[in-house]
PDB file of C-alpha atoms in Angstrom:
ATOM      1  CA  UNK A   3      67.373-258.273 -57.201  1.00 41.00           C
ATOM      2  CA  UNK A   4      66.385-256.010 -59.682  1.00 37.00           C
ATOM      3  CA  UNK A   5      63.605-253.528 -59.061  1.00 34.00           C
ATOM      4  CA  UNK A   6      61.147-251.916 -62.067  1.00 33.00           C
ATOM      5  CA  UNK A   7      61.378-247.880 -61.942  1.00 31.00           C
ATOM      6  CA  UNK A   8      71.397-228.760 -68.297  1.00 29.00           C
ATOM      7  CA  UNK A   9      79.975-217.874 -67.844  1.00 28.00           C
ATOM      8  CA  UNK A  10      76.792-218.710 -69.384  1.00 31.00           C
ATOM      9  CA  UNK A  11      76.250-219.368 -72.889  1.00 29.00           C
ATOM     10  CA  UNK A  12      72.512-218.930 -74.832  1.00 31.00           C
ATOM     11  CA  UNK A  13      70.921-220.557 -75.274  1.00 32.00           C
ATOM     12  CA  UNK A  14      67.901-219.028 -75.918  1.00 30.00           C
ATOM     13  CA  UNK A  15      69.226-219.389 -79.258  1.00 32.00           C
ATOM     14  CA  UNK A  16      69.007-223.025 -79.296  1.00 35.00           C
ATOM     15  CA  UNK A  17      65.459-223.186 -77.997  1.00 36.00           C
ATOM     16  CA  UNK A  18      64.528-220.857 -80.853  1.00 37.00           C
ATOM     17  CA  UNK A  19      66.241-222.672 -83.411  1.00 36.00           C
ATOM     18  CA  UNK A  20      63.623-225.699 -82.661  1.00 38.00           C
ATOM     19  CA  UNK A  21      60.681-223.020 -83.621  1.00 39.00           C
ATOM     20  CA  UNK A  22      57.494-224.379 -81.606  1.00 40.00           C
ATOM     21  CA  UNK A  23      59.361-227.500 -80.463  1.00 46.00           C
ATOM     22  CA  UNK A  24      59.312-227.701 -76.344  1.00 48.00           C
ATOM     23  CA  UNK A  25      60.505-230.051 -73.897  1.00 49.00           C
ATOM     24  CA  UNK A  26      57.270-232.671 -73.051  1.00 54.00           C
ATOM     25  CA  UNK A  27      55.396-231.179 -70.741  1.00 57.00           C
ATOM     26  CA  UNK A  28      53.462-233.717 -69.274  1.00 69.00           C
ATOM     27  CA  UNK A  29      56.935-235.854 -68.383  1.00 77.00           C
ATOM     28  CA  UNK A  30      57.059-233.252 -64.835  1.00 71.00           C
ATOM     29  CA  UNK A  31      53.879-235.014 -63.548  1.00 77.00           C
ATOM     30  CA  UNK A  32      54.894-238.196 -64.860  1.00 84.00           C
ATOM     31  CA  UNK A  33      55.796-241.482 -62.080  1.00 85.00           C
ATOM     32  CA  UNK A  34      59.602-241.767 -62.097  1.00 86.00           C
ATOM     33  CA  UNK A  35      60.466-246.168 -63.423  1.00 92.00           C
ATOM     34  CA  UNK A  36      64.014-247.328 -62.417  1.00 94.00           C
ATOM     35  CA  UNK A  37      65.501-250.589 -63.531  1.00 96.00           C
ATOM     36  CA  UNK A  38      68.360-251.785 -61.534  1.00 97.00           C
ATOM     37  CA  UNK A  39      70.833-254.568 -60.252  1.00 97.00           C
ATOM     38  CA  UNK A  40      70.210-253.943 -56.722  1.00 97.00           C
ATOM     39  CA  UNK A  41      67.967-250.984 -54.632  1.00 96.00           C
ATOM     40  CA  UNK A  42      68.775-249.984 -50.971  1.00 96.00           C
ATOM     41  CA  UNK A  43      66.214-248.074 -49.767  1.00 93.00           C
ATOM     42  CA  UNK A  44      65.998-245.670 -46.390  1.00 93.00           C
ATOM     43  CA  UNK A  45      62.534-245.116 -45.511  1.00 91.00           C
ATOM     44  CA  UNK A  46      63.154-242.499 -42.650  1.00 89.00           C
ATOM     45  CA  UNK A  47      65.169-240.768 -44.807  1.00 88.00           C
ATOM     46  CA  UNK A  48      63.484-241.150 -47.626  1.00 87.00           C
ATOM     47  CA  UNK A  49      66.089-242.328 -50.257  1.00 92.00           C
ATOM     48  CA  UNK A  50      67.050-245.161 -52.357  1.00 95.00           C
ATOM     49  CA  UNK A  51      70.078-245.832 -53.615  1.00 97.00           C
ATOM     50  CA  UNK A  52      69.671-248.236 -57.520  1.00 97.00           C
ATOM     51  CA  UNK A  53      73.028-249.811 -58.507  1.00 97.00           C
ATOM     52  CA  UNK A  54      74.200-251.513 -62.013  1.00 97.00           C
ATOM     53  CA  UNK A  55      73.261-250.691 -65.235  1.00 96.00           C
ATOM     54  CA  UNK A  56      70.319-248.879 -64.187  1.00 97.00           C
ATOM     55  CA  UNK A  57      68.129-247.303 -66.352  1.00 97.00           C
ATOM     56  CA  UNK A  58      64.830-244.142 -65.065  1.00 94.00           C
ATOM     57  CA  UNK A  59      62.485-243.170 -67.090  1.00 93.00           C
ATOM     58  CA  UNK A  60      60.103-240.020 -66.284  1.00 88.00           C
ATOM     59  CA  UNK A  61      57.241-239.740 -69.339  1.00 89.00           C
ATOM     60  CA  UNK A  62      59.858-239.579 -72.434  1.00 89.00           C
ATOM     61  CA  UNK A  63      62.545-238.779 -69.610  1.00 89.00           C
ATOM     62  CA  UNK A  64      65.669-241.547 -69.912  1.00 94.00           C
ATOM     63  CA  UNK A  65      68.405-241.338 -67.651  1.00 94.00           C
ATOM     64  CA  UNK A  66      71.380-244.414 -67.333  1.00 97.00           C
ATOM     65  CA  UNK A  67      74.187-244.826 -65.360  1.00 98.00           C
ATOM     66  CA  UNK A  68      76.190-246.400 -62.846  1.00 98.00           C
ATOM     67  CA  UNK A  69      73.845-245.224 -59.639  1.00 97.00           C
ATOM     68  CA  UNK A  70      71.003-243.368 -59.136  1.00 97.00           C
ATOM     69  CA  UNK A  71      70.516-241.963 -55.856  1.00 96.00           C
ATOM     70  CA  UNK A  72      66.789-240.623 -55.450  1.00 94.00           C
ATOM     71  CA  UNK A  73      65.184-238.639 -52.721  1.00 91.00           C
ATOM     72  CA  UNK A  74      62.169-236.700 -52.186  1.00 87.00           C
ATOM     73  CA  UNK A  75      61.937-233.635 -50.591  1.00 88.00           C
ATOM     74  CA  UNK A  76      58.972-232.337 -47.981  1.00 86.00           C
ATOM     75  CA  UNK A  77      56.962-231.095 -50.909  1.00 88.00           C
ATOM     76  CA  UNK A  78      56.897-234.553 -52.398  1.00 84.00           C
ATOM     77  CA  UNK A  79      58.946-233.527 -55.214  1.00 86.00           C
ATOM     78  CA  UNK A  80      61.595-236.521 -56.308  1.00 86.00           C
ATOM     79  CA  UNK A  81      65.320-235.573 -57.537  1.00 91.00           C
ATOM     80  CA  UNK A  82      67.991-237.738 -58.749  1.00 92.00           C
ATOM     81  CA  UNK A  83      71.550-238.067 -59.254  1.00 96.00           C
ATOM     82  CA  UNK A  84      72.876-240.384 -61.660  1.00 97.00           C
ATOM     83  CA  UNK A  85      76.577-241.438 -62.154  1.00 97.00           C
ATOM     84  CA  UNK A  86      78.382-243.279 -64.605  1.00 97.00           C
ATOM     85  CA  UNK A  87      81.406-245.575 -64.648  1.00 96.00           C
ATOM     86  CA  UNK A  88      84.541-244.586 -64.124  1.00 95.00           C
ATOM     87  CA  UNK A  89      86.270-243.071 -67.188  1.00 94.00           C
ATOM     88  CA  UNK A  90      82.187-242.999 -69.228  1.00 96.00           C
ATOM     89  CA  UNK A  91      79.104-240.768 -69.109  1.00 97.00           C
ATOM     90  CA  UNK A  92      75.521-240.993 -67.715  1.00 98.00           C
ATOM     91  CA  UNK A  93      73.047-240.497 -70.228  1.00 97.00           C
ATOM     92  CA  UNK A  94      69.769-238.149 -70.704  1.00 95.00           C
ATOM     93  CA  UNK A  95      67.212-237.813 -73.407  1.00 94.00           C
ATOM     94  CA  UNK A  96      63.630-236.688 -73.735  1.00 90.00           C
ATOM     95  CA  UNK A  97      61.399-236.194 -76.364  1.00 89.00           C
ATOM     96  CA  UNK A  98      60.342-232.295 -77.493  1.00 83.00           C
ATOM     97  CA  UNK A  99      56.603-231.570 -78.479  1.00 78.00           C
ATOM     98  CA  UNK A 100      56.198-230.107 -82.163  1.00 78.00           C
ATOM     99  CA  UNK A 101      53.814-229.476 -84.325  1.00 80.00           C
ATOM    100  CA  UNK A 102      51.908-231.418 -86.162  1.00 86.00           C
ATOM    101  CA  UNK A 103      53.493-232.457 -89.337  1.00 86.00           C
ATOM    102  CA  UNK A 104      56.520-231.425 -88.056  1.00 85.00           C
ATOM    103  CA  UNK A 105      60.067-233.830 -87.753  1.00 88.00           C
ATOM    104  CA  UNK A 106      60.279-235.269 -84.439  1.00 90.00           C
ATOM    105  CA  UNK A 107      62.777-233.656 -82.016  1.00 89.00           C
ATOM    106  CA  UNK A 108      64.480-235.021 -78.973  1.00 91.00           C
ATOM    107  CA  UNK A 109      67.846-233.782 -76.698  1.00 91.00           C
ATOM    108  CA  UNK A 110      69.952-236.023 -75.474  1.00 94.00           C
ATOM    109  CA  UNK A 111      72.904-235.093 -73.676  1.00 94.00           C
ATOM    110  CA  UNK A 112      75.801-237.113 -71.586  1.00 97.00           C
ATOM    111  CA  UNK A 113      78.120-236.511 -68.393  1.00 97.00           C
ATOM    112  CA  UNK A 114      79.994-237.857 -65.505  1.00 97.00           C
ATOM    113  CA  UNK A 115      76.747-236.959 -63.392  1.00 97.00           C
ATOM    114  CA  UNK A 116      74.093-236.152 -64.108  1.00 97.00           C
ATOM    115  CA  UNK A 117      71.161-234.395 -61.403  1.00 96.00           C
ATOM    116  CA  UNK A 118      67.950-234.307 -62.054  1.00 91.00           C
ATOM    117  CA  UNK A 119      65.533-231.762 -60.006  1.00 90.00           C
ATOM    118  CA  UNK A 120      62.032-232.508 -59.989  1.00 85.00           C
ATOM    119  CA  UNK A 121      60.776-229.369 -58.579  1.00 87.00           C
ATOM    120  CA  UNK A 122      62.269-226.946 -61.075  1.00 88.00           C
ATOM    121  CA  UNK A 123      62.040-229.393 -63.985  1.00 85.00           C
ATOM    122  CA  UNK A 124      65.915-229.077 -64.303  1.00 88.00           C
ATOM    123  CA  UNK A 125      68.512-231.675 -65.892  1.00 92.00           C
ATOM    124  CA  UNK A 126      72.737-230.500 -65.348  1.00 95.00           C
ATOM    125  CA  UNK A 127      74.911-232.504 -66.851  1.00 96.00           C
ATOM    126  CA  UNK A 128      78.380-232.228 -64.941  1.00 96.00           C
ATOM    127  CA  UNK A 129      81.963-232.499 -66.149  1.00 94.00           C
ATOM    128  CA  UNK A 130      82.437-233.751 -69.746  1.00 93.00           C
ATOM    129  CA  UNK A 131      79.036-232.139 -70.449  1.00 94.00           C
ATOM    130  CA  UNK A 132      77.297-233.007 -73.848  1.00 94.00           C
ATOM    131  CA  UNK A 133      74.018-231.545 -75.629  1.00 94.00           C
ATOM    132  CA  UNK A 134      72.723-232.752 -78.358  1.00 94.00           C
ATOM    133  CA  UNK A 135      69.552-232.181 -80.570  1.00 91.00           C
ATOM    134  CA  UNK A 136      68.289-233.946 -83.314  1.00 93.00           C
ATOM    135  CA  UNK A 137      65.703-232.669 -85.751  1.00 90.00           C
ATOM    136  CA  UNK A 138      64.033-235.665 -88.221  1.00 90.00           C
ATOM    137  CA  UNK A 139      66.669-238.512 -86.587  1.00 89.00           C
ATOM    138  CA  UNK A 140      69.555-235.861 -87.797  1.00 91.00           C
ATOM    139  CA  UNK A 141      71.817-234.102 -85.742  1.00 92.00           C
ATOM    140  CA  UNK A 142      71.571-230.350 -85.661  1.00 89.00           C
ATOM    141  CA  UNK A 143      72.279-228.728 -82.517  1.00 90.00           C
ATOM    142  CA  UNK A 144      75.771-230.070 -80.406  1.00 93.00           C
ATOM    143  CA  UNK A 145      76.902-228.615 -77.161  1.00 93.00           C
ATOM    144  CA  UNK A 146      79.710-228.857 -75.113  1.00 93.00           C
ATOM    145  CA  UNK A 147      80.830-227.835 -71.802  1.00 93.00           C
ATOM    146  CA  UNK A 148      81.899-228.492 -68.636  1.00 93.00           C
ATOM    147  CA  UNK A 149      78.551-227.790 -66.710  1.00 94.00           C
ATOM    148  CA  UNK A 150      75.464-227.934 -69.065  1.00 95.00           C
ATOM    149  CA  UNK A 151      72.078-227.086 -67.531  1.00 94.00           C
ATOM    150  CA  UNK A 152      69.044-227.678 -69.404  1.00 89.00           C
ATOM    151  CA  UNK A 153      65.563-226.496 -68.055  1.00 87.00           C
ATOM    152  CA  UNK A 154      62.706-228.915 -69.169  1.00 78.00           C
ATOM    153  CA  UNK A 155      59.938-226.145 -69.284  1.00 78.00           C
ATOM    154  CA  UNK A 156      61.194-223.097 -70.617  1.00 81.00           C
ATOM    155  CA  UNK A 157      63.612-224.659 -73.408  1.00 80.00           C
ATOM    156  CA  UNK A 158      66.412-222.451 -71.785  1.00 85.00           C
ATOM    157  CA  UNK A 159      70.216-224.083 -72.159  1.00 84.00           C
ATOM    158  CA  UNK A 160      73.268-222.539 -70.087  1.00 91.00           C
ATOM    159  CA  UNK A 161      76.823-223.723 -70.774  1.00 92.00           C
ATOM    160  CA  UNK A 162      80.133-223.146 -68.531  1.00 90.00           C
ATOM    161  CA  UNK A 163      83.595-223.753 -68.947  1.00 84.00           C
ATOM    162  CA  UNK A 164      86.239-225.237 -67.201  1.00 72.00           C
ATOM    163  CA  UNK A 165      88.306-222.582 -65.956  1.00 62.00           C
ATOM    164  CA  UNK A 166      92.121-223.423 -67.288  1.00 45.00           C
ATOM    165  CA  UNK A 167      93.694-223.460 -63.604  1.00 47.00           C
ATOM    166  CA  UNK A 168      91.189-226.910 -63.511  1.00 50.00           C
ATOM    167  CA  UNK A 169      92.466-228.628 -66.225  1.00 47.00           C
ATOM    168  CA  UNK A 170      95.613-231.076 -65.478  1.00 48.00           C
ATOM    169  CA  UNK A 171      99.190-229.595 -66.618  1.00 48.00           C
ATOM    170  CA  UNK A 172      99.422-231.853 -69.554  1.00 45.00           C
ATOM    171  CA  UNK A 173      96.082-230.378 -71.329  1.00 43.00           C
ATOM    172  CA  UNK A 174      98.046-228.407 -73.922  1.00 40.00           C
ATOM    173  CA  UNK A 175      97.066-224.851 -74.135  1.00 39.00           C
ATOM    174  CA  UNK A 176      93.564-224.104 -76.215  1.00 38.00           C
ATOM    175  CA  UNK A 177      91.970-227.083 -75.339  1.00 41.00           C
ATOM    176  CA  UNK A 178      89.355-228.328 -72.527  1.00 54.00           C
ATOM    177  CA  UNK A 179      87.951-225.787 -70.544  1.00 69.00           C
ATOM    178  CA  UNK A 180      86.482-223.539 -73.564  1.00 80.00           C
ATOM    179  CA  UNK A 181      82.559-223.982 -74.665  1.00 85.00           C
ATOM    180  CA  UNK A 182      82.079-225.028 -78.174  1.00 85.00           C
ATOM    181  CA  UNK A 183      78.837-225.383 -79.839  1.00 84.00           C
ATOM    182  CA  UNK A 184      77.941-225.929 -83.591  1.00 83.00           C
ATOM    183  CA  UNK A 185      74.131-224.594 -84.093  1.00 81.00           C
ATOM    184  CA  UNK A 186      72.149-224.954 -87.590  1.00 77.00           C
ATOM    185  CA  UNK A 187      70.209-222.268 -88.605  1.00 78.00           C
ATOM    186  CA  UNK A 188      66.451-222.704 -87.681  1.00 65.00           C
ATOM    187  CA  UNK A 189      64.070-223.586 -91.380  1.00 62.00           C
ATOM    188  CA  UNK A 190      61.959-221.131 -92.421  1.00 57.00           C
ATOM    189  CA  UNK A 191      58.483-222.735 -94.085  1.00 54.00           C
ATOM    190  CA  UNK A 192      58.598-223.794 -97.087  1.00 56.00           C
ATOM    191  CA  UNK A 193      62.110-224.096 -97.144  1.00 53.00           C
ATOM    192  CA  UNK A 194      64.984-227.100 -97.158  1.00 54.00           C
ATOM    193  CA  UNK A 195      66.023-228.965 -93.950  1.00 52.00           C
ATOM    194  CA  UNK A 196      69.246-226.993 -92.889  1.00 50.00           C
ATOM    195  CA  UNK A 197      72.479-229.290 -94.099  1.00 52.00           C
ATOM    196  CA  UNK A 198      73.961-231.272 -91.136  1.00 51.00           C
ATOM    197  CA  UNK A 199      76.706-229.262 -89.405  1.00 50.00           C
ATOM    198  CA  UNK A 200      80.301-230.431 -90.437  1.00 47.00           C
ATOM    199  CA  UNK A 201      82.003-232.759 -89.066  1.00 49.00           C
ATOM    200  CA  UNK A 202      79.516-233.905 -86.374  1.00 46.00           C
ATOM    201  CA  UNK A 203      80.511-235.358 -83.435  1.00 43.00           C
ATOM    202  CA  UNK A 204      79.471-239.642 -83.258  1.00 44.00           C
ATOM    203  CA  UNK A 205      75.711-239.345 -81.770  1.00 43.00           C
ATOM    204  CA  UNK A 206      75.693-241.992 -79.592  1.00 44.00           C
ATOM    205  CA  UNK A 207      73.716-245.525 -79.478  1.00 43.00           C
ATOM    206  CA  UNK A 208      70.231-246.914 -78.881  1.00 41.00           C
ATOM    207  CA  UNK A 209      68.749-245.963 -75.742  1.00 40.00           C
ATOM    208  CA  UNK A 210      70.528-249.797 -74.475  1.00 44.00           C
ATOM    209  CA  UNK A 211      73.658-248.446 -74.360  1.00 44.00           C
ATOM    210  CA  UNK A 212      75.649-246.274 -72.180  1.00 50.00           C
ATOM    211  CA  UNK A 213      77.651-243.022 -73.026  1.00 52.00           C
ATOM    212  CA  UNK A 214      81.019-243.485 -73.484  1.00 51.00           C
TER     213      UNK A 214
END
């Protein structure tokens, strides 16, 4: 059977950096498509439940995972909770309006689940938490945390850490739990496209395949 169907860190900083890029607007009153193996769906409860390889999209909203649980609340508002594979990531991307002329922009970002709330347009990506932006098909913004929460709406990013008492003993000390983020510096007109940060991390694949 297979059924059709983001301690706090910035990041205002990132949302200026894309100048008058913003998150799609229209994708919030957008249907929600999911592709799946298999769909088990409570109507009293209102809930479904897509499994294998499945695959939502929401306007230029993509989500893929594992499973997708859906639900929709009393005020008709749908929200969705993807999760991946054992020992991979979910994935999210959308597209970001700019202006005209302009390079086109999208975020994409990766986790071990990630929840999607339709009512306050929000998108968390949980443990192993990813951010990415790219500017012209280039990568120029990379998060990376252990909660990332990304509001569609008002561009605004916010970042934990995993606190070290989390991490398993063998995690040798300085590593894991601590944000990290490499940010280029936002173009001023008329001048060059900021360099590529150094030593980027792998952007993923085409929107076919899942994070690893």
């Amino acid at each position: 059977m297979t059924p059709k169907l983001l301690t706090c860190l910035l990041l205002t900083a990132l949302a200026g950096a894309s100048g008058v890029a913003h998150a799609e607007r229209a994708d919030r009153d957008k249907p929600m498509n999911i592709e799946a193996d298999a769909l088990r769906h409570d109507e009293l409860k209102q809930t479904s439940v897509f499994t294998g390889n499945v695959v939502m999209t929401k306007g230029s909203i993509v989500l893929r995972g594992a499973q997708l649980d859906v639900r929709q609340d009393g005020e008709g508002y749908q929200h969705g909770v993807v999760k991946a594979e054992a020992g991979k990531r979910a994935f999210f991307r959308q597209k970001r309006d700019t202006a005209p002329g302009a390079p086109e922009e999208f975020v994409e970002g990766e986790g071990e689940v990630i929840e999607y709330n339709g009512k306050t347009d929000d998108v968390k990506l949980i443990r192993r938490g990813q951010l990415r932006r790219y500017t012209g098909g280039k990568l120029s913004d990379d998060i990376m945390g252990s909660v990332i929460t990304y509001n569609n709406l008002t561009d605004v990013f916010t970042v934990d850490g995993e606190k070290r008492s989390n991490l398993p003993s063998s995690a040798p000390a300085g590593s894991g739990g601590r944000v990290r983020a490499i940010l280029a510096p936002k173009a001023t007109p008329g001048s060059s496209p900021a360099p590529a940060p150094a030593q980027p991390l792998q952007p993923s694949g085409g929107l076919n395949s899942q994070g690893q």
